[in-house]
Short mmCIF file of C-alpha atoms in Angstrom, two decimals:
data_model
loop_
_atom_site.label_atom_id
_atom_site.label_comp_id
_atom_site.label_asym_id
_atom_site.label_seq_id
_atom_site.Cartn_x
_atom_site.Cartn_y
_atom_site.Cartn_z
CA UNK S 1 -22.79 -51.15 14.94
CA UNK S 2 -19.56 -49.12 14.09
CA UNK S 3 -21.34 -47.70 11.05
CA UNK S 4 -24.47 -46.46 12.96
CA UNK S 5 -22.06 -44.71 15.72
CA UNK S 6 -20.17 -43.13 13.05
CA UNK S 7 -23.45 -41.99 11.47
CA UNK S 8 -24.42 -40.41 14.79
CA UNK S 9 -21.08 -38.73 15.26
CA UNK S 10 -21.28 -37.10 11.84
CA UNK S 11 -24.70 -36.09 12.34
CA UNK S 12 -23.48 -34.34 15.33
CA UNK S 13 -20.81 -32.56 13.86
CA UNK S 14 -23.13 -31.47 11.06
CA UNK S 15 -25.10 -29.59 13.67
CA UNK S 16 -24.75 -25.92 13.91
CA UNK S 17 -23.06 -24.92 17.08
CA UNK S 18 -23.29 -21.68 19.12
CA UNK S 19 -21.65 -20.34 22.21
CA UNK S 20 -22.74 -17.54 24.64
CA UNK S 21 -21.19 -16.39 27.71
CA UNK S 22 -22.58 -14.18 30.36
CA UNK S 23 -20.72 -11.01 31.25
CA UNK S 24 -20.16 -12.28 34.78
CA UNK S 25 -18.87 -15.73 33.86
CA UNK S 26 -15.64 -17.03 32.43
CA UNK S 27 -16.81 -20.11 30.73
CA UNK S 28 -18.93 -20.24 27.68
CA UNK S 29 -22.19 -22.16 27.26
CA UNK S 30 -22.71 -24.31 24.06
CA UNK S 31 -25.80 -24.83 22.25
CA UNK S 32 -26.34 -26.92 18.91
CA UNK S 33 -29.12 -26.70 16.34
CA UNK S 34 -30.83 -30.22 15.97
CA UNK S 35 -32.62 -31.69 12.91
CA UNK S 36 -35.79 -30.06 13.95
CA UNK S 37 -34.10 -26.51 14.11
CA UNK S 38 -34.59 -25.87 17.86
CA UNK S 39 -31.44 -24.92 19.87
CA UNK S 40 -30.43 -27.52 22.60
CA UNK S 41 -27.82 -26.77 25.40
CA UNK S 42 -25.07 -29.30 25.53
CA UNK S 43 -22.94 -27.92 28.59
CA UNK S 44 -24.07 -27.01 31.78
CA UNK S 45 -24.20 -23.18 32.43
CA UNK S 46 -22.70 -21.76 35.34
CA UNK S 47 -24.57 -20.49 38.07
CA UNK S 48 -24.70 -16.65 37.53
CA UNK S 49 -23.82 -14.58 40.71
CA UNK S 50 -24.22 -17.50 43.11
CA UNK S 51 -21.61 -18.75 45.40
CA UNK S 52 -19.03 -16.54 47.14
CA UNK S 53 -16.86 -16.11 43.99
CA UNK S 54 -19.74 -15.16 41.85
CA UNK S 55 -20.98 -12.72 44.51
CA UNK S 56 -17.25 -10.94 44.63
CA UNK S 57 -16.93 -10.89 40.82
CA UNK S 58 -20.28 -9.30 40.48
CA UNK S 59 -19.82 -6.86 43.40
CA UNK S 60 -16.09 -5.98 42.87
CA UNK S 61 -15.01 -6.69 39.15
CA UNK S 62 -16.39 -4.48 36.11
CA UNK S 63 -18.94 -6.21 34.03
CA UNK S 64 -17.39 -8.01 31.24
CA UNK S 65 -14.10 -8.72 33.00
CA UNK S 66 -11.61 -9.69 31.91
CA UNK S 67 -12.31 -8.62 28.36
CA UNK S 68 -13.69 -5.22 29.26
CA UNK S 69 -10.51 -3.91 30.93
CA UNK S 70 -6.84 -3.61 30.05
CA UNK S 71 -4.24 -6.61 30.91
CA UNK S 72 -2.61 -4.69 33.56
CA UNK S 73 -6.02 -4.29 35.39
CA UNK S 74 -5.81 -7.26 37.90
CA UNK S 75 -1.90 -6.65 38.86
CA UNK S 76 -2.74 -2.98 39.41
CA UNK S 77 -5.70 -3.54 41.49
CA UNK S 78 -4.02 -6.17 43.68
CA UNK S 79 -1.06 -3.68 44.64
CA UNK S 80 -3.52 -0.74 44.88
CA UNK S 81 -5.64 -2.81 47.41
CA UNK S 82 -2.79 -3.30 49.55
CA UNK S 83 -1.65 0.42 49.42
CA UNK S 84 -5.30 1.35 50.27
CA UNK S 85 -5.11 -0.85 53.37
CA UNK S 86 -1.98 0.38 54.61
CA UNK S 87 -3.00 3.98 54.02
CA UNK S 88 -6.19 3.61 55.98
CA UNK S 89 -4.40 2.29 59.14
CA UNK S 90 -1.79 5.11 58.88
CA UNK S 91 -4.47 7.75 58.43
CA UNK S 92 -6.34 6.52 61.53
CA UNK S 93 -2.88 6.85 63.55
CA UNK S 94 -2.33 10.27 62.21
CA UNK S 95 -6.06 11.39 62.99
CA UNK S 96 -5.60 10.22 66.41
CA UNK S 97 -2.50 12.51 66.66
CA UNK S 98 -4.44 15.52 65.18
CA UNK S 99 -6.99 15.13 67.74
CA UNK S 100 -4.53 15.22 70.38
CA UNK S 101 -2.66 18.26 68.99
CA UNK S 102 -6.01 20.33 68.66
CA UNK S 103 -6.75 19.68 72.40
CA UNK S 104 -8.89 16.68 72.58
CA UNK S 105 -8.30 15.06 76.26
CA UNK S 106 -6.76 18.46 77.44
CA UNK S 107 -8.74 20.07 80.18
CA UNK S 108 -7.21 23.45 79.33
CA UNK S 109 -8.28 23.36 75.49
CA UNK S 110 -11.55 24.86 74.54
CA UNK S 111 -14.03 23.82 71.84
CA UNK S 112 -13.65 27.32 69.98
CA UNK S 113 -9.98 26.94 69.85
CA UNK S 114 -10.06 23.43 68.47
CA UNK S 115 -12.63 24.58 65.90
CA UNK S 116 -10.74 27.59 64.92
CA UNK S 117 -7.46 25.74 64.37
CA UNK S 118 -9.53 23.13 62.31
CA UNK S 119 -11.09 25.67 60.13
CA UNK S 120 -7.66 27.42 59.50
CA UNK S 121 -6.46 23.98 58.53
CA UNK S 122 -9.10 23.25 56.01
CA UNK S 123 -8.88 26.76 54.70
CA UNK S 124 -5.24 26.71 53.91
CA UNK S 125 -5.92 23.33 52.04
CA UNK S 126 -8.57 24.77 49.88
CA UNK S 127 -6.25 27.52 48.70
CA UNK S 128 -3.65 24.91 48.15
CA UNK S 129 -5.92 22.74 45.97
CA UNK S 130 -6.95 25.72 43.79
CA UNK S 131 -3.33 26.92 43.16
CA UNK S 132 -1.97 23.35 42.55
CA UNK S 133 -4.71 22.43 40.22
CA UNK S 134 -3.74 25.57 38.14
CA UNK S 135 -0.25 24.72 37.99
CA UNK S 136 -0.23 20.99 37.16
CA UNK S 137 -2.90 21.29 34.32
CA UNK S 138 -2.89 18.39 31.64
CA UNK S 139 0.44 16.85 32.81
CA UNK S 140 -1.71 15.11 35.53
CA UNK S 141 -3.18 13.07 32.39
CA UNK S 142 0.02 12.69 30.42
CA UNK S 143 2.37 11.72 33.59
CA UNK S 144 -0.13 9.99 35.78
CA UNK S 145 2.39 7.37 36.91
CA UNK S 146 4.76 10.01 38.42
CA UNK S 147 1.97 12.14 39.63
CA UNK S 148 0.46 9.17 41.46
CA UNK S 149 3.78 8.51 43.29
CA UNK S 150 4.00 12.02 44.13
CA UNK S 151 0.44 11.90 45.60
CA UNK S 152 1.19 8.80 47.75
CA UNK S 153 4.74 9.84 48.87
CA UNK S 154 3.44 13.44 49.79
CA UNK S 155 0.45 11.63 51.64
CA UNK S 156 2.87 9.70 53.86
CA UNK S 157 4.53 12.94 54.42
CA UNK S 158 1.58 14.69 55.49
CA UNK S 159 0.51 12.04 57.89
CA UNK S 160 4.31 11.82 59.49
CA UNK S 161 3.82 16.01 60.18
CA UNK S 162 0.27 15.31 61.51
CA UNK S 163 1.84 12.35 63.86
CA UNK S 164 4.06 15.03 65.34
CA UNK S 165 1.13 17.38 66.12
CA UNK S 166 0.35 15.67 69.48
CA UNK S 167 3.95 16.27 70.83
CA UNK S 168 4.52 19.75 69.52
CA UNK S 169 4.30 23.21 71.71
CA UNK S 170 0.78 24.54 71.38
CA UNK S 171 1.98 27.55 69.39
CA UNK S 172 3.39 25.36 67.04
CA UNK S 173 0.19 23.22 66.21
CA UNK S 174 -1.72 25.69 64.49
CA UNK S 175 0.97 26.27 61.51
CA UNK S 176 1.63 22.65 61.39
CA UNK S 177 -1.69 21.67 60.79
CA UNK S 178 -2.01 24.27 58.03
CA UNK S 179 0.81 23.12 56.41
CA UNK S 180 -0.63 19.56 56.47
CA UNK S 181 -3.76 20.76 55.06
CA UNK S 182 -2.19 22.23 52.21
CA UNK S 183 -0.18 18.89 51.43
CA UNK S 184 -3.51 16.88 51.81
CA UNK S 185 -5.10 19.05 49.48
CA UNK S 186 -2.39 18.52 46.85
CA UNK S 187 -2.74 14.73 47.71
CA UNK S 188 -6.57 14.99 47.00
CA UNK S 189 -5.90 16.96 43.54
CA UNK S 190 -3.06 14.68 42.29
CA UNK S 191 -4.63 11.43 43.54
CA UNK S 192 -8.19 11.89 42.30
CA UNK S 193 -6.98 13.17 38.89
CA UNK S 194 -4.56 10.14 38.43
CA UNK S 195 -6.82 7.68 39.44
CA UNK S 196 -9.41 9.08 36.68
CA UNK S 197 -6.70 8.92 34.30
CA UNK S 198 -5.80 5.21 35.03
CA UNK S 199 -9.29 4.29 34.85
CA UNK S 200 -9.63 5.88 31.37
CA UNK S 201 -6.62 3.81 30.43
CA UNK S 202 -8.02 0.53 31.70
CA UNK S 203 -11.41 0.89 30.53
CA UNK S 204 -11.86 -0.68 27.15
CA UNK S 205 -15.45 -0.86 26.30
CA UNK S 206 -16.21 2.77 27.17
CA UNK S 207 -16.97 1.40 30.73
CA UNK S 208 -15.03 3.96 32.75
CA UNK S 209 -18.11 4.86 34.79
CA UNK S 210 -18.51 1.05 35.77
CA UNK S 211 -14.99 0.59 36.27
CA UNK S 212 -14.70 3.70 38.61
CA UNK S 213 -17.82 2.68 40.77
CA UNK S 214 -16.23 -0.93 40.96
CA UNK S 215 -12.79 0.66 42.14
CA UNK S 216 -14.86 2.56 44.81
CA UNK S 217 -16.49 -0.77 46.00
CA UNK S 218 -13.18 -2.32 46.31
CA UNK S 219 -11.65 0.71 48.26
CA UNK S 220 -14.73 0.69 50.65
CA UNK S 221 -14.25 -3.15 51.46
CA UNK S 222 -10.68 -2.36 52.20
CA UNK S 223 -11.56 0.62 54.24
CA UNK S 224 -13.96 -1.72 56.29
CA UNK S 225 -11.42 -4.17 56.96
CA UNK S 226 -8.82 -1.69 57.85
CA UNK S 227 -11.54 0.05 60.24
CA UNK S 228 -11.72 -3.33 62.00
CA UNK S 229 -8.10 -3.57 62.52
CA UNK S 230 -8.23 -0.08 63.78
CA UNK S 231 -10.71 -0.69 66.24
CA UNK S 232 -8.09 -3.45 67.73
CA UNK S 233 -4.99 -1.60 67.19
CA UNK S 234 -5.36 1.64 68.07
CA UNK S 235 -6.25 0.95 72.00
CA UNK S 236 -2.90 -1.33 72.17
CA UNK S 237 -0.49 1.18 70.49
CA UNK S 238 -1.92 4.65 71.88
CA UNK S 239 -0.68 3.89 75.52
CA UNK S 240 2.68 3.01 74.41
CA UNK S 241 5.15 5.74 73.49
CA UNK S 242 6.87 5.96 70.11
CA UNK S 243 5.01 2.86 69.09
CA UNK S 244 2.42 4.69 66.86
CA UNK S 245 5.28 6.45 64.98
CA UNK S 246 7.08 3.07 64.60
CA UNK S 247 4.15 1.26 63.34
CA UNK S 248 3.70 4.23 60.95
CA UNK S 249 7.14 3.88 59.51
CA UNK S 250 6.39 0.18 58.58
CA UNK S 251 2.79 0.94 57.14
CA UNK S 252 4.43 3.79 55.17
CA UNK S 253 7.12 1.68 53.72
CA UNK S 254 4.54 -0.81 52.75
CA UNK S 255 2.22 1.83 51.23
CA UNK S 256 5.13 3.62 49.10
CA UNK S 257 6.39 0.01 47.76
CA UNK S 258 2.58 -1.21 46.90
CA UNK S 259 2.12 2.20 45.09
CA UNK S 260 5.52 1.70 43.13
CA UNK S 261 4.42 -2.00 42.14
CA UNK S 262 1.14 -0.63 41.09
CA UNK S 263 2.17 2.13 38.85
CA UNK S 264 5.00 0.26 37.41
CA UNK S 265 2.80 -2.37 36.10
CA UNK S 266 0.76 -0.16 34.04
CA UNK S 267 1.28 -0.52 30.27
CA UNK S 268 0.22 2.76 28.34
CA UNK S 269 0.27 3.11 24.76
CA UNK S 270 0.19 6.90 24.61
CA UNK S 271 3.58 8.68 24.03
CA UNK S 272 4.06 11.37 26.71
CA UNK S 273 7.26 13.32 26.73
CA UNK S 274 9.28 10.74 28.50
CA UNK S 275 8.47 7.56 26.77
CA UNK S 276 8.65 9.45 23.43
CA UNK S 277 12.29 10.58 24.28
CA UNK S 278 12.91 7.10 25.48
CA UNK S 279 11.92 5.68 21.88
CA UNK S 280 13.67 8.06 19.92
CA UNK S 281 16.79 7.90 21.99
CA UNK S 282 16.75 4.34 21.19
CA UNK S 283 16.15 4.65 17.57
CA UNK S 284 18.94 6.88 17.11
CA UNK S 285 21.31 4.26 19.08
CA UNK S 286 19.99 1.13 17.48
CA UNK S 287 17.89 1.89 14.71
CA UNK S 288 15.22 0.01 16.55
CA UNK S 289 11.88 1.46 18.16
CA UNK S 290 10.97 0.19 21.66
CA UNK S 291 7.91 -1.72 22.30
CA UNK S 292 5.17 -0.30 24.52
CA UNK S 293 5.84 -3.03 27.16
CA UNK S 294 9.48 -2.47 26.85
CA UNK S 295 9.20 1.19 27.21
CA UNK S 296 6.85 1.17 29.80
CA UNK S 297 8.69 -1.27 31.88
CA UNK S 298 12.05 1.07 31.63
CA UNK S 299 10.21 4.36 32.31
CA UNK S 300 10.87 6.12 35.62
CA UNK S 301 7.94 6.63 38.05
CA UNK S 302 9.98 7.77 41.00
CA UNK S 303 11.65 10.94 39.67
CA UNK S 304 10.62 13.50 37.05
CA UNK S 305 11.79 12.51 33.61
CA UNK S 306 15.36 14.26 32.37
CA UNK S 307 15.39 16.27 29.45
CA UNK S 308 15.89 14.67 26.16
CA UNK S 309 18.97 14.89 23.96
CA UNK S 310 17.40 17.80 21.94
CA UNK S 311 14.91 20.54 23.33
CA UNK S 312 11.82 20.74 21.45
CA UNK S 313 9.31 23.51 22.30
CA UNK S 314 5.90 22.81 21.03
CA UNK S 315 3.25 25.55 20.27
CA UNK S 316 5.36 28.85 20.62
CA UNK S 317 4.01 32.10 20.01
CA UNK S 318 4.57 34.03 16.88
CA UNK S 319 6.03 36.83 19.07
CA UNK S 320 9.32 34.54 19.56
CA UNK S 321 10.17 34.31 15.45
CA UNK S 322 12.83 36.25 13.69
CA UNK S 323 12.36 37.94 10.59
CA UNK S 324 13.75 35.40 8.31
CA UNK S 325 11.47 32.88 9.80
CA UNK S 326 8.41 34.94 9.53
CA UNK S 327 8.87 34.44 5.59
CA UNK S 328 8.68 30.48 6.12
CA UNK S 329 5.58 31.09 8.22
CA UNK S 330 3.94 32.52 5.23
CA UNK S 331 4.82 29.61 3.19
CA UNK S 332 3.54 27.31 5.71
CA UNK S 333 0.28 29.19 5.53
CA UNK S 334 -0.21 29.43 1.99
CA UNK S 335 0.61 25.66 1.71
CA UNK S 336 -1.63 24.88 4.59
CA UNK S 337 0.91 22.87 6.44
CA UNK S 338 0.53 21.64 9.91
CA UNK S 339 3.50 23.31 11.51
CA UNK S 340 6.53 25.32 11.13
CA UNK S 341 9.70 23.79 12.46
CA UNK S 342 12.26 26.41 13.52
CA UNK S 343 16.06 25.12 14.54
CA UNK S 344 17.99 27.31 16.72
CA UNK S 345 21.25 25.59 17.53
CA UNK S 346 20.72 22.78 19.75
CA UNK S 347 17.05 24.13 20.40
CA UNK S 348 14.07 23.47 18.23
CA UNK S 349 10.77 25.22 18.41
CA UNK S 350 7.45 24.01 16.56
CA UNK S 351 4.69 26.66 15.50
CA UNK S 352 1.63 24.42 15.35
CA UNK S 353 -1.23 25.41 13.18
CA UNK S 354 -4.91 24.99 13.49
CA UNK S 355 -4.77 22.14 10.69
CA UNK S 356 -2.37 19.85 12.84
CA UNK S 357 -3.70 16.81 14.14
CA UNK S 358 -2.00 14.91 17.06
CA UNK S 359 -0.21 12.66 14.52
CA UNK S 360 1.22 16.00 12.78
CA UNK S 361 2.46 17.39 16.20
CA UNK S 362 4.30 14.02 17.07
CA UNK S 363 5.62 14.05 13.18
CA UNK S 364 7.05 17.62 13.96
CA UNK S 365 8.48 16.61 17.24
CA UNK S 366 10.27 13.54 15.64
CA UNK S 367 11.36 15.55 12.88
CA UNK S 368 13.11 18.27 15.16
CA UNK S 369 14.43 15.49 17.50
CA UNK S 370 16.02 13.34 15.10
CA UNK S 371 17.12 16.03 12.61
CA UNK S 372 16.91 15.89 8.72
CA UNK S 373 18.95 12.38 8.47
CA UNK S 374 16.01 10.37 9.45
CA UNK S 375 12.48 10.46 7.73
CA UNK S 376 10.02 11.53 10.45
CA UNK S 377 7.07 10.16 8.21
CA UNK S 378 8.48 6.77 8.29
CA UNK S 379 9.41 6.74 12.00
CA UNK S 380 5.66 7.73 12.69
CA UNK S 381 4.58 4.67 10.50
CA UNK S 382 6.84 2.48 12.75
CA UNK S 383 5.41 4.00 15.79
CA UNK S 384 1.99 2.78 14.47
CA UNK S 385 2.91 -0.67 13.64
CA UNK S 386 4.56 -1.11 17.24
CA UNK S 387 1.37 -0.28 18.74
CA UNK S 388 1.75 3.37 19.83
CA UNK S 389 -1.42 5.35 20.05
CA UNK S 390 -0.81 8.70 17.97
CA UNK S 391 -4.18 9.67 17.93
CA UNK S 392 -4.07 11.28 21.47
CA UNK S 393 -1.57 14.05 22.11
CA UNK S 394 0.25 13.38 25.36
CA UNK S 395 2.73 16.13 24.84
CA UNK S 396 2.69 19.31 26.94
CA UNK S 397 2.93 22.71 24.49
CA UNK S 398 3.07 26.28 25.33
CA UNK S 399 -0.55 26.64 24.32
CA UNK S 400 -0.38 28.66 21.32
CA UNK S 401 -1.96 27.84 17.76
CA UNK S 402 -1.50 29.75 14.62
CA UNK S 403 -5.03 30.03 13.07
CA UNK S 404 -5.61 29.05 9.25
CA UNK S 405 -8.37 29.88 7.62
CA UNK S 406 -9.23 27.10 4.69
#
């Protein structure tokens, strides 16, 4: 009867309902607690790791995807896969040209001369790697978008130089390959460092190692596919003059475009110098703070960010202070304040003490950039509300910190 059916439905809704989801599945499985206290499954579980899609998900995607990664992960990895495929094929064309340049296939060339050229190329690259790593420093973390584009554009430039090695006079091959070795070392440093910075941004469950491992698996699969294409492509293009170079131009264009789309889709909540100046400039003009998504979409990734309306030097040395500023410095130490703000015309300088947190440094920068007409504390609070991460200092300083004993 209708009454009995309603009683059955009522008993069902009175049962305690539980849901669980395996880290490799997207659909949860439902359980209910029956009258005897046991759990009964009321929905069919997906087959863990079975089938092509399950295997791809387990091998190539981080555990817990999509909840364990940032929202921009899928779009970024899609474009990153395309650029890796184009770069792998371009690299094969460049390698063939380099081998021709060092004498492979030339009856007059000796193995010793080719080895000597290769060693000098690698040695120049090692020196370039050390110098560049010392010069770039923490900006590889803060400006990873621009450094990633720098690495990929330079990589294509290096491969173009290597393509010319096969047609250059013999006396020009060695300096050309040494120059290419230096460029490739810069690509290695900038590319590797920025890849780690992006992985740190995308890892949302302290799973950076898993994310990096799966990224390596994705890259390996792409390289295997590109290897198969290279085996078919190289015999066809190597015998035709100028065809490898024309093919390289097409692949390089695809490579740069894919990288541009990849880094442009990243939405980072840290405030580096470029994003902070954009936020503050908009606040000056409209009284509104840009959202994380809006500012990231407006951020330039091809060219270095221009200077802001006000130049603020962070972490200056005490040697640069004037006599009247030393008196204010004593007050800062006595009151245990986090920074000393020094204004000299249009330029602003900030002495950072050992008591300052990243949030304090941001407050000092905002106070110097906006001036006394705006409440820096209120702006910092609004930045928090807008979703910006102020717990990590993404601004480059001169490195000096005033030691204050408590």
